[in-house]
Amino acid sequence: MTDTSRERILSRIRAAVDRAQDVPPPERDYLITHTSDDPIQNTELLQRNLSDYRAVVHRVTPPGLPGLIAERLAAHRARSIVVPDAVPDFWLSASTVARHRDEGPLTPAVLDTVDAVLTGCALAVAETGTIVLDGGPDQGRRALTLIPDLHICVVRAPDQIVSSVPQALPLLSPSAPLTWISGPSATSDIELDRVEGVHGPRRLEVILLGAVP
């Protein structure tokens, strides 16, 4: 009886769908960005919005990147770090912290003992102050950036910065494991008491790698 009822319902749905008229594509006459596409302005806007979300933002030229990463790890007293496969060795060339590659792969229990993670990103959205990860080789699987307490993320500025979310979406694969990060992980209860680190790292440091004004 159950199978008969199920088939009867599904057949009615199929018949209704077959009789349905084609739906015209939606009109998309809205603005896809509310800011200039100027690379310098976008980089500055991203920095301001990331800071508003309590991320710590740095700007550095390529030669200064290893020293800055080493300084930030020391500032957080990090003794170990997990590094996705495609992160260049040069980035950590000035640091002596213990490095873990995601071999095995690393279990959540092991990741919970690691102090920090260092990654690149897929892109960054200036208007929303958002970093997007897509599981690329310099970012690794999602667990790497959700379990360690400190995430240091390198954004190539201005090449990886777009103005808005509508500009970002066509550049991302819908089948990729996308993680959208706007500041450290945080939530608030009904009393608006903010708690950080519930769903991911409590501390987010973003390094904008490029020409420094």
mmCIF file with all atom_site columns, C-alpha atoms in Angstrom:
data_model
loop_
_atom_site.group_PDB
_atom_site.id
_atom_site.type_symbol
_atom_site.label_atom_id
_atom_site.label_alt_id
_atom_site.label_comp_id
_atom_site.label_asym_id
_atom_site.label_entity_id
_atom_site.label_seq_id
_atom_site.pdbx_PDB_ins_code
_atom_site.Cartn_x
_atom_site.Cartn_y
_atom_site.Cartn_z
_atom_site.occupancy
_atom_site.B_iso_or_equiv
_atom_site.pdbx_formal_charge
_atom_site.auth_seq_id
_atom_site.auth_comp_id
_atom_site.auth_asym_id
_atom_site.auth_atom_id
_atom_site.pdbx_PDB_model_num
ATOM 1   C CA . MET A 1 1   ? 0.000  0.000  0.000   1.00 0.00 ? 1   MET A CA 1
ATOM 2   C CA . THR A 1 2   ? 2.795  2.398  0.902   1.00 0.00 ? 2   THR A CA 1
ATOM 3   C CA . ASP A 1 3   ? 4.650  1.778  -2.367  1.00 0.00 ? 3   ASP A CA 1
ATOM 4   C CA . THR A 1 4   ? 1.414  2.262  -4.333  1.00 0.00 ? 4   THR A CA 1
ATOM 5   C CA . SER A 1 5   ? 0.679  5.555  -2.597  1.00 0.00 ? 5   SER A CA 1
ATOM 6   C CA . ARG A 1 6   ? 4.222  6.735  -3.168  1.00 0.00 ? 6   ARG A CA 1
ATOM 7   C CA . GLU A 1 7   ? 4.117  5.943  -6.874  1.00 0.00 ? 7   GLU A CA 1
ATOM 8   C CA . ARG A 1 8   ? 0.705  7.601  -7.234  1.00 0.00 ? 8   ARG A CA 1
ATOM 9   C CA . ILE A 1 9   ? 2.017  10.806 -5.641  1.00 0.00 ? 9   ILE A CA 1
ATOM 10  C CA . LEU A 1 10  ? 5.192  10.801 -7.737  1.00 0.00 ? 10  LEU A CA 1
ATOM 11  C CA . SER A 1 11  ? 3.270  10.196 -10.950 1.00 0.00 ? 11  SER A CA 1
ATOM 12  C CA . ARG A 1 12  ? 1.053  13.213 -10.204 1.00 0.00 ? 12  ARG A CA 1
ATOM 13  C CA . ILE A 1 13  ? 4.144  15.334 -9.595  1.00 0.00 ? 13  ILE A CA 1
ATOM 14  C CA . ARG A 1 14  ? 5.699  14.174 -12.868 1.00 0.00 ? 14  ARG A CA 1
ATOM 15  C CA . ALA A 1 15  ? 2.498  14.934 -14.779 1.00 0.00 ? 15  ALA A CA 1
ATOM 16  C CA . ALA A 1 16  ? 2.279  18.399 -13.249 1.00 0.00 ? 16  ALA A CA 1
ATOM 17  C CA . VAL A 1 17  ? 5.903  19.135 -14.082 1.00 0.00 ? 17  VAL A CA 1
ATOM 18  C CA . ASP A 1 18  ? 5.447  17.950 -17.671 1.00 0.00 ? 18  ASP A CA 1
ATOM 19  C CA . ARG A 1 19  ? 2.556  20.395 -18.132 1.00 0.00 ? 19  ARG A CA 1
ATOM 20  C CA . ALA A 1 20  ? 4.422  23.308 -16.543 1.00 0.00 ? 20  ALA A CA 1
ATOM 21  C CA . GLN A 1 21  ? 5.478  26.178 -18.751 1.00 0.00 ? 21  GLN A CA 1
ATOM 22  C CA . ASP A 1 22  ? 9.121  27.080 -19.086 1.00 0.00 ? 22  ASP A CA 1
ATOM 23  C CA . VAL A 1 23  ? 10.147 29.634 -16.526 1.00 0.00 ? 23  VAL A CA 1
ATOM 24  C CA . PRO A 1 24  ? 11.999 32.624 -17.962 1.00 0.00 ? 24  PRO A CA 1
ATOM 25  C CA . PRO A 1 25  ? 15.426 33.311 -16.497 1.00 0.00 ? 25  PRO A CA 1
ATOM 26  C CA . PRO A 1 26  ? 15.393 35.811 -13.634 1.00 0.00 ? 26  PRO A CA 1
ATOM 27  C CA . GLU A 1 27  ? 16.205 39.408 -14.388 1.00 0.00 ? 27  GLU A CA 1
ATOM 28  C CA . ARG A 1 28  ? 19.469 40.449 -12.812 1.00 0.00 ? 28  ARG A CA 1
ATOM 29  C CA . ASP A 1 29  ? 19.427 44.191 -13.276 1.00 0.00 ? 29  ASP A CA 1
ATOM 30  C CA . TYR A 1 30  ? 20.782 44.947 -9.800  1.00 0.00 ? 30  TYR A CA 1
ATOM 31  C CA . LEU A 1 31  ? 24.210 46.417 -9.133  1.00 0.00 ? 31  LEU A CA 1
ATOM 32  C CA . ILE A 1 32  ? 26.818 43.722 -8.676  1.00 0.00 ? 32  ILE A CA 1
ATOM 33  C CA . THR A 1 33  ? 29.056 46.039 -6.683  1.00 0.00 ? 33  THR A CA 1
ATOM 34  C CA . HIS A 1 34  ? 28.664 49.225 -4.682  1.00 0.00 ? 34  HIS A CA 1
ATOM 35  C CA . THR A 1 35  ? 32.295 50.230 -4.757  1.00 0.00 ? 35  THR A CA 1
ATOM 36  C CA . SER A 1 36  ? 34.969 51.080 -7.262  1.00 0.00 ? 36  SER A CA 1
ATOM 37  C CA . ASP A 1 37  ? 36.946 48.337 -8.979  1.00 0.00 ? 37  ASP A CA 1
ATOM 38  C CA . ASP A 1 38  ? 40.126 50.242 -8.239  1.00 0.00 ? 38  ASP A CA 1
ATOM 39  C CA . PRO A 1 39  ? 42.640 47.674 -6.845  1.00 0.00 ? 39  PRO A CA 1
ATOM 40  C CA . ILE A 1 40  ? 44.121 50.084 -4.309  1.00 0.00 ? 40  ILE A CA 1
ATOM 41  C CA . GLN A 1 41  ? 40.716 51.121 -2.956  1.00 0.00 ? 41  GLN A CA 1
ATOM 42  C CA . ASN A 1 42  ? 39.576 47.490 -2.779  1.00 0.00 ? 42  ASN A CA 1
ATOM 43  C CA . THR A 1 43  ? 42.663 46.491 -0.808  1.00 0.00 ? 43  THR A CA 1
ATOM 44  C CA . GLU A 1 44  ? 42.121 49.330 1.657   1.00 0.00 ? 44  GLU A CA 1
ATOM 45  C CA . LEU A 1 45  ? 38.404 48.506 1.972   1.00 0.00 ? 45  LEU A CA 1
ATOM 46  C CA . LEU A 1 46  ? 39.172 44.837 2.632   1.00 0.00 ? 46  LEU A CA 1
ATOM 47  C CA . GLN A 1 47  ? 41.654 45.810 5.323   1.00 0.00 ? 47  GLN A CA 1
ATOM 48  C CA . ARG A 1 48  ? 39.121 48.088 7.059   1.00 0.00 ? 48  ARG A CA 1
ATOM 49  C CA . ASN A 1 49  ? 36.324 45.524 6.980   1.00 0.00 ? 49  ASN A CA 1
ATOM 50  C CA . LEU A 1 50  ? 38.543 42.678 8.177   1.00 0.00 ? 50  LEU A CA 1
ATOM 51  C CA . SER A 1 51  ? 39.637 44.860 11.090  1.00 0.00 ? 51  SER A CA 1
ATOM 52  C CA . ASP A 1 52  ? 35.997 45.636 11.907  1.00 0.00 ? 52  ASP A CA 1
ATOM 53  C CA . TYR A 1 53  ? 35.462 41.891 12.283  1.00 0.00 ? 53  TYR A CA 1
ATOM 54  C CA . ARG A 1 54  ? 38.373 41.739 14.755  1.00 0.00 ? 54  ARG A CA 1
ATOM 55  C CA . ALA A 1 55  ? 40.827 40.106 12.399  1.00 0.00 ? 55  ALA A CA 1
ATOM 56  C CA . VAL A 1 56  ? 44.396 41.363 12.719  1.00 0.00 ? 56  VAL A CA 1
ATOM 57  C CA . VAL A 1 57  ? 45.576 42.621 9.332   1.00 0.00 ? 57  VAL A CA 1
ATOM 58  C CA . HIS A 1 58  ? 49.132 43.139 8.106   1.00 0.00 ? 58  HIS A CA 1
ATOM 59  C CA . ARG A 1 59  ? 50.543 44.419 4.831   1.00 0.00 ? 59  ARG A CA 1
ATOM 60  C CA . VAL A 1 60  ? 53.922 43.274 3.614   1.00 0.00 ? 60  VAL A CA 1
ATOM 61  C CA . THR A 1 61  ? 55.989 42.916 0.453   1.00 0.00 ? 61  THR A CA 1
ATOM 62  C CA . PRO A 1 62  ? 57.135 39.405 -0.581  1.00 0.00 ? 62  PRO A CA 1
ATOM 63  C CA . PRO A 1 63  ? 60.674 39.714 0.858   1.00 0.00 ? 63  PRO A CA 1
ATOM 64  C CA . GLY A 1 64  ? 59.278 40.571 4.269   1.00 0.00 ? 64  GLY A CA 1
ATOM 65  C CA . LEU A 1 65  ? 56.726 37.744 4.431   1.00 0.00 ? 65  LEU A CA 1
ATOM 66  C CA . PRO A 1 66  ? 58.851 35.073 6.212   1.00 0.00 ? 66  PRO A CA 1
ATOM 67  C CA . GLY A 1 67  ? 59.929 37.520 8.906   1.00 0.00 ? 67  GLY A CA 1
ATOM 68  C CA . LEU A 1 68  ? 56.374 38.703 9.513   1.00 0.00 ? 68  LEU A CA 1
ATOM 69  C CA . ILE A 1 69  ? 55.032 35.146 9.787   1.00 0.00 ? 69  ILE A CA 1
ATOM 70  C CA . ALA A 1 70  ? 57.808 34.240 12.234  1.00 0.00 ? 70  ALA A CA 1
ATOM 71  C CA . GLU A 1 71  ? 57.076 37.362 14.278  1.00 0.00 ? 71  GLU A CA 1
ATOM 72  C CA . ARG A 1 72  ? 53.330 36.648 14.455  1.00 0.00 ? 72  ARG A CA 1
ATOM 73  C CA . LEU A 1 73  ? 53.878 33.021 15.484  1.00 0.00 ? 73  LEU A CA 1
ATOM 74  C CA . ALA A 1 74  ? 56.242 34.166 18.212  1.00 0.00 ? 74  ALA A CA 1
ATOM 75  C CA . ALA A 1 75  ? 53.749 36.797 19.366  1.00 0.00 ? 75  ALA A CA 1
ATOM 76  C CA . HIS A 1 76  ? 51.143 34.060 19.874  1.00 0.00 ? 76  HIS A CA 1
ATOM 77  C CA . ARG A 1 77  ? 53.733 31.715 21.435  1.00 0.00 ? 77  ARG A CA 1
ATOM 78  C CA . ALA A 1 78  ? 52.949 29.123 18.791  1.00 0.00 ? 78  ALA A CA 1
ATOM 79  C CA . ARG A 1 79  ? 55.231 26.105 18.921  1.00 0.00 ? 79  ARG A CA 1
ATOM 80  C CA . SER A 1 80  ? 53.642 24.062 16.139  1.00 0.00 ? 80  SER A CA 1
ATOM 81  C CA . ILE A 1 81  ? 51.859 24.748 12.874  1.00 0.00 ? 81  ILE A CA 1
ATOM 82  C CA . VAL A 1 82  ? 50.029 22.742 10.228  1.00 0.00 ? 82  VAL A CA 1
ATOM 83  C CA . VAL A 1 83  ? 50.909 23.617 6.632   1.00 0.00 ? 83  VAL A CA 1
ATOM 84  C CA . PRO A 1 84  ? 48.948 22.520 3.522   1.00 0.00 ? 84  PRO A CA 1
ATOM 85  C CA . ASP A 1 85  ? 51.007 20.873 0.791   1.00 0.00 ? 85  ASP A CA 1
ATOM 86  C CA . ALA A 1 86  ? 51.266 23.823 -1.611  1.00 0.00 ? 86  ALA A CA 1
ATOM 87  C CA . VAL A 1 87  ? 52.241 26.493 0.922   1.00 0.00 ? 87  VAL A CA 1
ATOM 88  C CA . PRO A 1 88  ? 55.742 27.575 -0.182  1.00 0.00 ? 88  PRO A CA 1
ATOM 89  C CA . ASP A 1 89  ? 58.587 26.611 2.160   1.00 0.00 ? 89  ASP A CA 1
ATOM 90  C CA . PHE A 1 90  ? 59.777 30.207 1.794   1.00 0.00 ? 90  PHE A CA 1
ATOM 91  C CA . TRP A 1 91  ? 56.839 31.448 3.872   1.00 0.00 ? 91  TRP A CA 1
ATOM 92  C CA . LEU A 1 92  ? 58.199 29.670 6.971   1.00 0.00 ? 92  LEU A CA 1
ATOM 93  C CA . SER A 1 93  ? 61.885 30.057 6.179   1.00 0.00 ? 93  SER A CA 1
ATOM 94  C CA . ALA A 1 94  ? 62.406 32.457 9.125   1.00 0.00 ? 94  ALA A CA 1
ATOM 95  C CA . SER A 1 95  ? 60.489 30.357 11.653  1.00 0.00 ? 95  SER A CA 1
ATOM 96  C CA . THR A 1 96  ? 61.616 27.421 13.769  1.00 0.00 ? 96  THR A CA 1
ATOM 97  C CA . VAL A 1 97  ? 58.194 26.144 14.888  1.00 0.00 ? 97  VAL A CA 1
ATOM 98  C CA . ALA A 1 98  ? 57.429 22.444 14.420  1.00 0.00 ? 98  ALA A CA 1
ATOM 99  C CA . ARG A 1 99  ? 55.690 21.896 11.086  1.00 0.00 ? 99  ARG A CA 1
ATOM 100 C CA . HIS A 1 100 ? 53.016 19.313 10.360  1.00 0.00 ? 100 HIS A CA 1
ATOM 101 C CA . ARG A 1 101 ? 51.997 18.301 6.865   1.00 0.00 ? 101 ARG A CA 1
ATOM 102 C CA . ASP A 1 102 ? 48.565 16.745 6.435   1.00 0.00 ? 102 ASP A CA 1
ATOM 103 C CA . GLU A 1 103 ? 49.905 13.233 6.061   1.00 0.00 ? 103 GLU A CA 1
ATOM 104 C CA . GLY A 1 104 ? 47.788 10.331 7.164   1.00 0.00 ? 104 GLY A CA 1
ATOM 105 C CA . PRO A 1 105 ? 45.765 12.617 7.156   1.00 0.00 ? 105 PRO A CA 1
ATOM 106 C CA . LEU A 1 106 ? 46.004 14.353 10.513  1.00 0.00 ? 106 LEU A CA 1
ATOM 107 C CA . THR A 1 107 ? 43.144 13.393 12.818  1.00 0.00 ? 107 THR A CA 1
ATOM 108 C CA . PRO A 1 108 ? 41.001 15.995 14.630  1.00 0.00 ? 108 PRO A CA 1
ATOM 109 C CA . ALA A 1 109 ? 42.656 14.932 17.896  1.00 0.00 ? 109 ALA A CA 1
ATOM 110 C CA . VAL A 1 110 ? 46.106 15.665 16.487  1.00 0.00 ? 110 VAL A CA 1
ATOM 111 C CA . LEU A 1 111 ? 44.972 18.951 14.939  1.00 0.00 ? 111 LEU A CA 1
ATOM 112 C CA . ASP A 1 112 ? 43.631 20.000 18.324  1.00 0.00 ? 112 ASP A CA 1
ATOM 113 C CA . THR A 1 113 ? 47.177 19.856 19.690  1.00 0.00 ? 113 THR A CA 1
ATOM 114 C CA . VAL A 1 114 ? 48.588 22.086 16.914  1.00 0.00 ? 114 VAL A CA 1
ATOM 115 C CA . ASP A 1 115 ? 48.819 25.786 17.754  1.00 0.00 ? 115 ASP A CA 1
ATOM 116 C CA . ALA A 1 116 ? 48.315 27.343 14.312  1.00 0.00 ? 116 ALA A CA 1
ATOM 117 C CA . VAL A 1 117 ? 47.601 26.839 10.622  1.00 0.00 ? 117 VAL A CA 1
ATOM 118 C CA . LEU A 1 118 ? 49.083 28.799 7.728   1.00 0.00 ? 118 LEU A CA 1
ATOM 119 C CA . THR A 1 119 ? 47.215 28.966 4.400   1.00 0.00 ? 119 THR A CA 1
ATOM 120 C CA . GLY A 1 120 ? 46.633 30.896 1.251   1.00 0.00 ? 120 GLY A CA 1
ATOM 121 C CA . CYS A 1 121 ? 43.094 31.598 0.035   1.00 0.00 ? 121 CYS A CA 1
ATOM 122 C CA . ALA A 1 122 ? 40.900 31.338 -3.069  1.00 0.00 ? 122 ALA A CA 1
ATOM 123 C CA . LEU A 1 123 ? 39.965 35.017 -2.979  1.00 0.00 ? 123 LEU A CA 1
ATOM 124 C CA . ALA A 1 124 ? 38.821 37.835 -0.696  1.00 0.00 ? 124 ALA A CA 1
ATOM 125 C CA . VAL A 1 125 ? 35.741 40.078 -0.880  1.00 0.00 ? 125 VAL A CA 1
ATOM 126 C CA . ALA A 1 126 ? 36.408 43.733 -0.085  1.00 0.00 ? 126 ALA A CA 1
ATOM 127 C CA . GLU A 1 127 ? 32.822 44.891 0.574   1.00 0.00 ? 127 GLU A CA 1
ATOM 128 C CA . THR A 1 128 ? 32.144 42.213 3.166   1.00 0.00 ? 128 THR A CA 1
ATOM 129 C CA . GLY A 1 129 ? 35.624 41.724 4.618   1.00 0.00 ? 129 GLY A CA 1
ATOM 130 C CA . THR A 1 130 ? 35.463 38.030 3.765   1.00 0.00 ? 130 THR A CA 1
ATOM 131 C CA . ILE A 1 131 ? 38.176 35.475 3.037   1.00 0.00 ? 131 ILE A CA 1
ATOM 132 C CA . VAL A 1 132 ? 37.062 32.508 0.907   1.00 0.00 ? 132 VAL A CA 1
ATOM 133 C CA . LEU A 1 133 ? 38.744 29.112 1.060   1.00 0.00 ? 133 LEU A CA 1
ATOM 134 C CA . ASP A 1 134 ? 37.940 26.432 -1.519  1.00 0.00 ? 134 ASP A CA 1
ATOM 135 C CA . GLY A 1 135 ? 40.117 23.525 -0.403  1.00 0.00 ? 135 GLY A CA 1
ATOM 136 C CA . GLY A 1 136 ? 42.861 24.381 -2.895  1.00 0.00 ? 136 GLY A CA 1
ATOM 137 C CA . PRO A 1 137 ? 46.387 22.975 -2.494  1.00 0.00 ? 137 PRO A CA 1
ATOM 138 C CA . ASP A 1 138 ? 47.577 25.993 -0.473  1.00 0.00 ? 138 ASP A CA 1
ATOM 139 C CA . GLN A 1 139 ? 44.530 25.775 1.834   1.00 0.00 ? 139 GLN A CA 1
ATOM 140 C CA . GLY A 1 140 ? 43.980 22.082 2.429   1.00 0.00 ? 140 GLY A CA 1
ATOM 141 C CA . ARG A 1 141 ? 40.854 20.383 3.675   1.00 0.00 ? 141 ARG A CA 1
ATOM 142 C CA . ARG A 1 142 ? 38.399 22.267 5.859   1.00 0.00 ? 142 ARG A CA 1
ATOM 143 C CA . ALA A 1 143 ? 39.418 20.657 9.168   1.00 0.00 ? 143 ALA A CA 1
ATOM 144 C CA . LEU A 1 144 ? 42.882 22.204 8.942   1.00 0.00 ? 144 LEU A CA 1
ATOM 145 C CA . THR A 1 145 ? 41.448 25.711 9.222   1.00 0.00 ? 145 THR A CA 1
ATOM 146 C CA . LEU A 1 146 ? 38.661 24.965 11.705  1.00 0.00 ? 146 LEU A CA 1
ATOM 147 C CA . ILE A 1 147 ? 40.459 23.181 14.535  1.00 0.00 ? 147 ILE A CA 1
ATOM 148 C CA . PRO A 1 148 ? 43.739 25.015 15.310  1.00 0.00 ? 148 PRO A CA 1
ATOM 149 C CA . ASP A 1 149 ? 43.183 28.117 17.446  1.00 0.00 ? 149 ASP A CA 1
ATOM 150 C CA . LEU A 1 150 ? 45.196 30.510 15.234  1.00 0.00 ? 150 LEU A CA 1
ATOM 151 C CA . HIS A 1 151 ? 44.737 30.893 11.480  1.00 0.00 ? 151 HIS A CA 1
ATOM 152 C CA . ILE A 1 152 ? 47.259 32.949 9.514   1.00 0.00 ? 152 ILE A CA 1
ATOM 153 C CA . CYS A 1 153 ? 45.967 33.518 5.989   1.00 0.00 ? 153 CYS A CA 1
ATOM 154 C CA . VAL A 1 154 ? 47.971 35.064 3.159   1.00 0.00 ? 154 VAL A CA 1
ATOM 155 C CA . VAL A 1 155 ? 46.025 37.034 0.530   1.00 0.00 ? 155 VAL A CA 1
ATOM 156 C CA . ARG A 1 156 ? 47.830 38.144 -2.608  1.00 0.00 ? 156 ARG A CA 1
ATOM 157 C CA . ALA A 1 157 ? 46.829 41.780 -3.003  1.00 0.00 ? 157 ALA A CA 1
ATOM 158 C CA . PRO A 1 158 ? 45.347 42.994 -5.218  1.00 0.00 ? 158 PRO A CA 1
ATOM 159 C CA . ASP A 1 159 ? 45.215 39.905 -7.468  1.00 0.00 ? 159 ASP A CA 1
ATOM 160 C CA . GLN A 1 160 ? 42.994 37.824 -5.169  1.00 0.00 ? 160 GLN A CA 1
ATOM 161 C CA . ILE A 1 161 ? 40.687 40.663 -4.071  1.00 0.00 ? 161 ILE A CA 1
ATOM 162 C CA . VAL A 1 162 ? 37.284 41.308 -5.677  1.00 0.00 ? 162 VAL A CA 1
ATOM 163 C CA . SER A 1 163 ? 34.827 44.044 -4.793  1.00 0.00 ? 163 SER A CA 1
ATOM 164 C CA . SER A 1 164 ? 31.679 42.060 -4.051  1.00 0.00 ? 164 SER A CA 1
ATOM 165 C CA . VAL A 1 165 ? 30.071 38.669 -3.522  1.00 0.00 ? 165 VAL A CA 1
ATOM 166 C CA . PRO A 1 166 ? 28.390 38.701 -6.994  1.00 0.00 ? 166 PRO A CA 1
ATOM 167 C CA . GLN A 1 167 ? 31.854 39.161 -8.493  1.00 0.00 ? 167 GLN A CA 1
ATOM 168 C CA . ALA A 1 168 ? 33.279 36.365 -6.352  1.00 0.00 ? 168 ALA A CA 1
ATOM 169 C CA . LEU A 1 169 ? 30.732 33.649 -7.098  1.00 0.00 ? 169 LEU A CA 1
ATOM 170 C CA . PRO A 1 170 ? 31.530 33.120 -10.808 1.00 0.00 ? 170 PRO A CA 1
ATOM 171 C CA . LEU A 1 171 ? 35.180 32.634 -9.851  1.00 0.00 ? 171 LEU A CA 1
ATOM 172 C CA . LEU A 1 172 ? 34.397 29.801 -7.422  1.00 0.00 ? 172 LEU A CA 1
ATOM 173 C CA . SER A 1 173 ? 33.405 26.218 -8.128  1.00 0.00 ? 173 SER A CA 1
ATOM 174 C CA . PRO A 1 174 ? 29.978 25.303 -6.664  1.00 0.00 ? 174 PRO A CA 1
ATOM 175 C CA . SER A 1 175 ? 31.276 21.781 -6.048  1.00 0.00 ? 175 SER A CA 1
ATOM 176 C CA . ALA A 1 176 ? 34.230 22.954 -3.953  1.00 0.00 ? 176 ALA A CA 1
ATOM 177 C CA . PRO A 1 177 ? 34.101 22.853 -0.106  1.00 0.00 ? 177 PRO A CA 1
ATOM 178 C CA . LEU A 1 178 ? 33.794 26.617 0.283   1.00 0.00 ? 178 LEU A CA 1
ATOM 179 C CA . THR A 1 179 ? 34.473 28.264 3.642   1.00 0.00 ? 179 THR A CA 1
ATOM 180 C CA . TRP A 1 180 ? 33.588 31.949 3.977   1.00 0.00 ? 180 TRP A CA 1
ATOM 181 C CA . ILE A 1 181 ? 35.491 33.627 6.807   1.00 0.00 ? 181 ILE A CA 1
ATOM 182 C CA . SER A 1 182 ? 34.625 37.084 8.132   1.00 0.00 ? 182 SER A CA 1
ATOM 183 C CA . GLY A 1 183 ? 36.847 37.504 11.159  1.00 0.00 ? 183 GLY A CA 1
ATOM 184 C CA . PRO A 1 184 ? 37.519 35.010 13.960  1.00 0.00 ? 184 PRO A CA 1
ATOM 185 C CA . SER A 1 185 ? 34.858 32.421 14.697  1.00 0.00 ? 185 SER A CA 1
ATOM 186 C CA . ALA A 1 186 ? 32.286 34.046 16.978  1.00 0.00 ? 186 ALA A CA 1
ATOM 187 C CA . THR A 1 187 ? 28.723 33.768 18.209  1.00 0.00 ? 187 THR A CA 1
ATOM 188 C CA . SER A 1 188 ? 26.471 35.604 20.661  1.00 0.00 ? 188 SER A CA 1
ATOM 189 C CA . ASP A 1 189 ? 23.727 34.406 22.978  1.00 0.00 ? 189 ASP A CA 1
ATOM 190 C CA . ILE A 1 190 ? 20.409 36.161 23.638  1.00 0.00 ? 190 ILE A CA 1
ATOM 191 C CA . GLU A 1 191 ? 22.198 38.573 25.978  1.00 0.00 ? 191 GLU A CA 1
ATOM 192 C CA . LEU A 1 192 ? 24.588 39.465 23.104  1.00 0.00 ? 192 LEU A CA 1
ATOM 193 C CA . ASP A 1 193 ? 27.580 38.151 25.006  1.00 0.00 ? 193 ASP A CA 1
ATOM 194 C CA . ARG A 1 194 ? 30.165 37.442 22.325  1.00 0.00 ? 194 ARG A CA 1
ATOM 195 C CA . VAL A 1 195 ? 32.040 34.143 22.490  1.00 0.00 ? 195 VAL A CA 1
ATOM 196 C CA . GLU A 1 196 ? 34.909 33.494 20.100  1.00 0.00 ? 196 GLU A CA 1
ATOM 197 C CA . GLY A 1 197 ? 36.282 30.174 18.928  1.00 0.00 ? 197 GLY A CA 1
ATOM 198 C CA . VAL A 1 198 ? 33.056 28.173 18.997  1.00 0.00 ? 198 VAL A CA 1
ATOM 199 C CA . HIS A 1 199 ? 33.020 27.133 15.347  1.00 0.00 ? 199 HIS A CA 1
ATOM 200 C CA . GLY A 1 200 ? 36.632 27.712 14.374  1.00 0.00 ? 200 GLY A CA 1
ATOM 201 C CA . PRO A 1 201 ? 39.784 29.662 15.273  1.00 0.00 ? 201 PRO A CA 1
ATOM 202 C CA . ARG A 1 202 ? 39.554 32.331 17.965  1.00 0.00 ? 202 ARG A CA 1
ATOM 203 C CA . ARG A 1 203 ? 42.326 34.275 16.285  1.00 0.00 ? 203 ARG A CA 1
ATOM 204 C CA . LEU A 1 204 ? 42.559 35.245 12.624  1.00 0.00 ? 204 LEU A CA 1
ATOM 205 C CA . GLU A 1 205 ? 45.525 37.096 11.201  1.00 0.00 ? 205 GLU A CA 1
ATOM 206 C CA . VAL A 1 206 ? 45.393 38.129 7.540   1.00 0.00 ? 206 VAL A CA 1
ATOM 207 C CA . ILE A 1 207 ? 48.508 39.096 5.625   1.00 0.00 ? 207 ILE A CA 1
ATOM 208 C CA . LEU A 1 208 ? 47.929 41.194 2.512   1.00 0.00 ? 208 LEU A CA 1
ATOM 209 C CA . LEU A 1 209 ? 50.905 40.294 0.372   1.00 0.00 ? 209 LEU A CA 1
ATOM 210 C CA . GLY A 1 210 ? 51.861 42.904 -2.191  1.00 0.00 ? 210 GLY A CA 1
ATOM 211 C CA . ALA A 1 211 ? 53.013 46.466 -2.600  1.00 0.00 ? 211 ALA A CA 1
ATOM 212 C CA . VAL A 1 212 ? 52.745 48.413 0.649   1.00 0.00 ? 212 VAL A CA 1
ATOM 213 C CA . PRO A 1 213 ? 51.529 52.023 0.277   1.00 0.00 ? 213 PRO A CA 1
#
